Amino acid sequence: KRRKTVAYVPQNIFLLDSSLKENIAIGIKKDFIDNRKIQNAAFQAQVDEFITSLENGYDTFVGERGVRLSGGQRQRIGIARALYKNADILILDEATSALDKDTEEEVMNSIKNFCKGKTVIIISHKTSTQKYCDNYCHVP
């Protein structure tokens, strides 16, 4: 029986002092990174435009703990990382808290379309995210 995989996206994303590509494909040896899959994950996470606007694109180094990125950019890199992993279960724990309303909506719509047939668990203080859920539990 195939073991299910889980991808977890916390509010505060851990980033290595390496390239954006290596941070999205974290844990994969550089020679085995699938560039097309990286670009697709970044597109789904709404961070591809930002990355391709950089002089070194996906090979841009982010600095220690992603110091060269905004909070929203770090969160979208974390989401791209989870989408690259293509896990059966995706847990978003305040994963869009640093995003503006429009970007959050684009990211959530992308996740909803990309993750058809997968289980997505969203933990959020924002009630606006409930519209992306089939079932939800409100805890006061």
PDB file of C-alpha atoms in Angstrom:
ATOM      1  CA  LYS A   1       0.000   0.000   0.000  1.00  0.00           C
ATOM      2  CA  ARG A   2       1.304   3.420  -0.968  1.00  0.00           C
ATOM      3  CA  ARG A   3       2.074   5.661   1.947  1.00  0.00           C
ATOM      4  CA  LYS A   4       0.345   9.050   1.776  1.00  0.00           C
ATOM      5  CA  THR A   5       2.537  12.112   1.812  1.00  0.00           C
ATOM      6  CA  VAL A   6       1.835  15.303   3.671  1.00  0.00           C
ATOM      7  CA  ALA A   7       2.979  18.818   2.798  1.00  0.00           C
ATOM      8  CA  TYR A   8       2.787  21.392   5.578  1.00  0.00           C
ATOM      9  CA  VAL A   9       2.933  25.146   4.961  1.00  0.00           C
ATOM     10  CA  PRO A  10       3.335  27.135   8.198  1.00  0.00           C
ATOM     11  CA  GLN A  11       2.869  30.868   8.618  1.00  0.00           C
ATOM     12  CA  ASN A  12       6.624  31.400   8.950  1.00  0.00           C
ATOM     13  CA  ILE A  13       8.478  29.648   6.142  1.00  0.00           C
ATOM     14  CA  PHE A  14      11.950  28.221   6.713  1.00  0.00           C
ATOM     15  CA  LEU A  15      14.254  29.104   3.844  1.00  0.00           C
ATOM     16  CA  LEU A  16      17.805  27.999   3.164  1.00  0.00           C
ATOM     17  CA  ASP A  17      20.512  30.457   2.137  1.00  0.00           C
ATOM     18  CA  SER A  18      20.404  29.077  -1.395  1.00  0.00           C
ATOM     19  CA  SER A  19      18.532  29.633  -4.649  1.00  0.00           C
ATOM     20  CA  LEU A  20      14.802  30.007  -5.030  1.00  0.00           C
ATOM     21  CA  LYS A  21      14.811  26.798  -7.078  1.00  0.00           C
ATOM     22  CA  GLU A  22      16.531  24.862  -4.283  1.00  0.00           C
ATOM     23  CA  ASN A  23      14.161  26.327  -1.698  1.00  0.00           C
ATOM     24  CA  ILE A  24      11.114  25.226  -3.668  1.00  0.00           C
ATOM     25  CA  ALA A  25      12.537  21.738  -4.243  1.00  0.00           C
ATOM     26  CA  ILE A  26      13.966  21.505  -0.718  1.00  0.00           C
ATOM     27  CA  GLY A  27      15.480  18.123   0.014  1.00  0.00           C
ATOM     28  CA  ILE A  28      15.988  17.248  -3.672  1.00  0.00           C
ATOM     29  CA  LYS A  29      19.564  17.100  -4.951  1.00  0.00           C
ATOM     30  CA  LYS A  30      20.282  19.908  -7.405  1.00  0.00           C
ATOM     31  CA  ASP A  31      20.822  17.511 -10.330  1.00  0.00           C
ATOM     32  CA  PHE A  32      17.405  15.907  -9.806  1.00  0.00           C
ATOM     33  CA  ILE A  33      15.293  19.078  -9.617  1.00  0.00           C
ATOM     34  CA  ASP A  34      12.571  19.140 -12.274  1.00  0.00           C
ATOM     35  CA  ASN A  35      12.656  22.724 -13.625  1.00  0.00           C
ATOM     36  CA  ARG A  36       9.287  22.429 -15.382  1.00  0.00           C
ATOM     37  CA  LYS A  37       7.695  21.212 -12.155  1.00  0.00           C
ATOM     38  CA  ILE A  38       9.386  24.084 -10.233  1.00  0.00           C
ATOM     39  CA  GLN A  39       7.969  26.635 -12.655  1.00  0.00           C
ATOM     40  CA  ASN A  40       4.494  25.087 -12.507  1.00  0.00           C
ATOM     41  CA  ALA A  41       4.502  25.099  -8.685  1.00  0.00           C
ATOM     42  CA  ALA A  42       5.658  28.737  -8.657  1.00  0.00           C
ATOM     43  CA  PHE A  43       2.940  29.633 -11.174  1.00  0.00           C
ATOM     44  CA  GLN A  44       0.279  27.951  -9.017  1.00  0.00           C
ATOM     45  CA  ALA A  45       1.602  29.797  -5.932  1.00  0.00           C
ATOM     46  CA  GLN A  46       1.438  33.113  -7.817  1.00  0.00           C
ATOM     47  CA  VAL A  47       5.160  33.782  -7.325  1.00  0.00           C
ATOM     48  CA  ASP A  48       6.484  33.016 -10.830  1.00  0.00           C
ATOM     49  CA  GLU A  49       6.186  36.608 -12.093  1.00  0.00           C
ATOM     50  CA  PHE A  50       8.255  37.854  -9.184  1.00  0.00           C
ATOM     51  CA  ILE A  51      10.897  35.153  -9.679  1.00  0.00           C
ATOM     52  CA  THR A  52      11.213  35.655 -13.438  1.00  0.00           C
ATOM     53  CA  SER A  53      11.577  39.428 -12.914  1.00  0.00           C
ATOM     54  CA  LEU A  54      14.781  38.840 -10.943  1.00  0.00           C
ATOM     55  CA  GLU A  55      18.102  39.064 -12.785  1.00  0.00           C
ATOM     56  CA  ASN A  56      19.001  35.449 -11.930  1.00  0.00           C
ATOM     57  CA  GLY A  57      15.428  34.148 -11.887  1.00  0.00           C
ATOM     58  CA  TYR A  58      15.089  30.790 -10.158  1.00  0.00           C
ATOM     59  CA  ASP A  59      18.846  30.776  -9.450  1.00  0.00           C
ATOM     60  CA  THR A  60      18.579  33.903  -7.260  1.00  0.00           C
ATOM     61  CA  PHE A  61      19.859  33.365  -3.726  1.00  0.00           C
ATOM     62  CA  VAL A  62      17.373  34.403  -1.036  1.00  0.00           C
ATOM     63  CA  GLY A  63      19.824  35.141   1.775  1.00  0.00           C
ATOM     64  CA  GLU A  64      19.795  33.699   5.265  1.00  0.00           C
ATOM     65  CA  ARG A  65      16.199  32.803   6.255  1.00  0.00           C
ATOM     66  CA  GLY A  66      14.969  34.524   3.077  1.00  0.00           C
ATOM     67  CA  VAL A  67      16.029  37.978   4.247  1.00  0.00           C
ATOM     68  CA  ARG A  68      15.850  39.317   0.667  1.00  0.00           C
ATOM     69  CA  LEU A  69      12.151  38.437   0.357  1.00  0.00           C
ATOM     70  CA  SER A  70       8.982  39.967   1.764  1.00  0.00           C
ATOM     71  CA  GLY A  71       6.741  37.954   4.083  1.00  0.00           C
ATOM     72  CA  GLY A  72       4.252  37.349   1.272  1.00  0.00           C
ATOM     73  CA  GLN A  73       6.984  36.204  -1.111  1.00  0.00           C
ATOM     74  CA  ARG A  74       8.324  33.786   1.522  1.00  0.00           C
ATOM     75  CA  GLN A  75       4.818  32.393   2.062  1.00  0.00           C
ATOM     76  CA  ARG A  76       4.298  31.884  -1.661  1.00  0.00           C
ATOM     77  CA  ILE A  77       7.674  30.119  -1.904  1.00  0.00           C
ATOM     78  CA  GLY A  78       6.476  27.841   0.919  1.00  0.00           C
ATOM     79  CA  ILE A  79       3.246  27.130  -0.951  1.00  0.00           C
ATOM     80  CA  ALA A  80       5.212  26.442  -4.162  1.00  0.00           C
ATOM     81  CA  ARG A  81       7.382  24.028  -2.150  1.00  0.00           C
ATOM     82  CA  ALA A  82       4.296  22.133  -0.992  1.00  0.00           C
ATOM     83  CA  LEU A  83       2.852  22.047  -4.505  1.00  0.00           C
ATOM     84  CA  TYR A  84       6.187  20.825  -5.924  1.00  0.00           C
ATOM     85  CA  LYS A  85       6.057  17.940  -3.453  1.00  0.00           C
ATOM     86  CA  ASN A  86       2.629  17.033  -4.885  1.00  0.00           C
ATOM     87  CA  ALA A  87       1.514  15.480  -1.603  1.00  0.00           C
ATOM     88  CA  ASP A  88      -1.815  13.742  -1.094  1.00  0.00           C
ATOM     89  CA  ILE A  89      -2.532  15.944   1.924  1.00  0.00           C
ATOM     90  CA  LEU A  90      -1.776  19.675   2.046  1.00  0.00           C
ATOM     91  CA  ILE A  91      -1.957  21.539   5.361  1.00  0.00           C
ATOM     92  CA  LEU A  92      -2.021  25.331   5.165  1.00  0.00           C
ATOM     93  CA  ASP A  93      -1.453  26.787   8.646  1.00  0.00           C
ATOM     94  CA  GLU A  94      -1.982  30.550   8.318  1.00  0.00           C
ATOM     95  CA  ALA A  95      -0.049  30.100   5.068  1.00  0.00           C
ATOM     96  CA  THR A  96      -1.571  33.162   3.397  1.00  0.00           C
ATOM     97  CA  SER A  97      -1.595  35.561   6.362  1.00  0.00           C
ATOM     98  CA  ALA A  98       1.021  37.899   4.802  1.00  0.00           C
ATOM     99  CA  LEU A  99      -0.766  38.116   1.440  1.00  0.00           C
ATOM    100  CA  ASP A 100      -3.053  40.921   0.354  1.00  0.00           C
ATOM    101  CA  LYS A 101      -6.692  39.997  -0.316  1.00  0.00           C
ATOM    102  CA  ASP A 102      -6.361  39.773  -4.122  1.00  0.00           C
ATOM    103  CA  THR A 103      -3.168  37.697  -4.065  1.00  0.00           C
ATOM    104  CA  GLU A 104      -4.636  35.404  -1.418  1.00  0.00           C
ATOM    105  CA  GLU A 105      -7.701  34.850  -3.595  1.00  0.00           C
ATOM    106  CA  GLU A 106      -5.553  34.036  -6.647  1.00  0.00           C
ATOM    107  CA  VAL A 107      -3.385  31.628  -4.617  1.00  0.00           C
ATOM    108  CA  MET A 108      -6.372  29.891  -3.027  1.00  0.00           C
ATOM    109  CA  ASN A 109      -8.145  29.505  -6.387  1.00  0.00           C
ATOM    110  CA  SER A 110      -4.961  28.023  -7.844  1.00  0.00           C
ATOM    111  CA  ILE A 111      -4.630  25.600  -4.940  1.00  0.00           C
ATOM    112  CA  LYS A 112      -8.263  24.596  -5.267  1.00  0.00           C
ATOM    113  CA  ASN A 113      -7.790  23.815  -8.976  1.00  0.00           C
ATOM    114  CA  PHE A 114      -4.359  22.202  -8.608  1.00  0.00           C
ATOM    115  CA  CYS A 115      -5.328  20.026  -5.642  1.00  0.00           C
ATOM    116  CA  LYS A 116      -8.467  18.383  -7.026  1.00  0.00           C
ATOM    117  CA  GLY A 117      -8.738  14.900  -5.516  1.00  0.00           C
ATOM    118  CA  LYS A 118      -6.403  15.798  -2.661  1.00  0.00           C
ATOM    119  CA  THR A 119      -7.136  16.657   0.940  1.00  0.00           C
ATOM    120  CA  VAL A 120      -6.412  20.285   1.830  1.00  0.00           C
ATOM    121  CA  ILE A 121      -6.637  21.376   5.459  1.00  0.00           C
ATOM    122  CA  ILE A 122      -6.738  25.125   5.998  1.00  0.00           C
ATOM    123  CA  ILE A 123      -6.061  26.658   9.400  1.00  0.00           C
ATOM    124  CA  SER A 124      -6.865  30.356   9.324  1.00  0.00           C
ATOM    125  CA  HIS A 125      -8.223  33.233  11.362  1.00  0.00           C
ATOM    126  CA  LYS A 126      -9.699  34.669   8.157  1.00  0.00           C
ATOM    127  CA  THR A 127     -13.295  33.638   7.622  1.00  0.00           C
ATOM    128  CA  SER A 128     -12.880  34.542   3.924  1.00  0.00           C
ATOM    129  CA  THR A 129     -10.964  31.277   3.393  1.00  0.00           C
ATOM    130  CA  GLN A 130     -14.058  29.237   4.276  1.00  0.00           C
ATOM    131  CA  LYS A 131     -15.409  29.697   0.756  1.00  0.00           C
ATOM    132  CA  TYR A 132     -12.598  27.428  -0.500  1.00  0.00           C
ATOM    133  CA  CYS A 133     -13.639  24.598   1.796  1.00  0.00           C
ATOM    134  CA  ASP A 134     -16.140  21.791   1.269  1.00  0.00           C
ATOM    135  CA  ASN A 135     -16.362  21.360   5.044  1.00  0.00           C
ATOM    136  CA  TYR A 136     -15.191  23.638   7.791  1.00  0.00           C
ATOM    137  CA  CYS A 137     -15.148  23.802  11.535  1.00  0.00           C
ATOM    138  CA  HIS A 138     -15.357  27.156  13.300  1.00  0.00           C
ATOM    139  CA  VAL A 139     -13.629  27.155  16.659  1.00  0.00           C
ATOM    140  CA  PRO A 140     -14.448  30.246  18.710  1.00  0.00           C
TER     141      PRO A 140
END
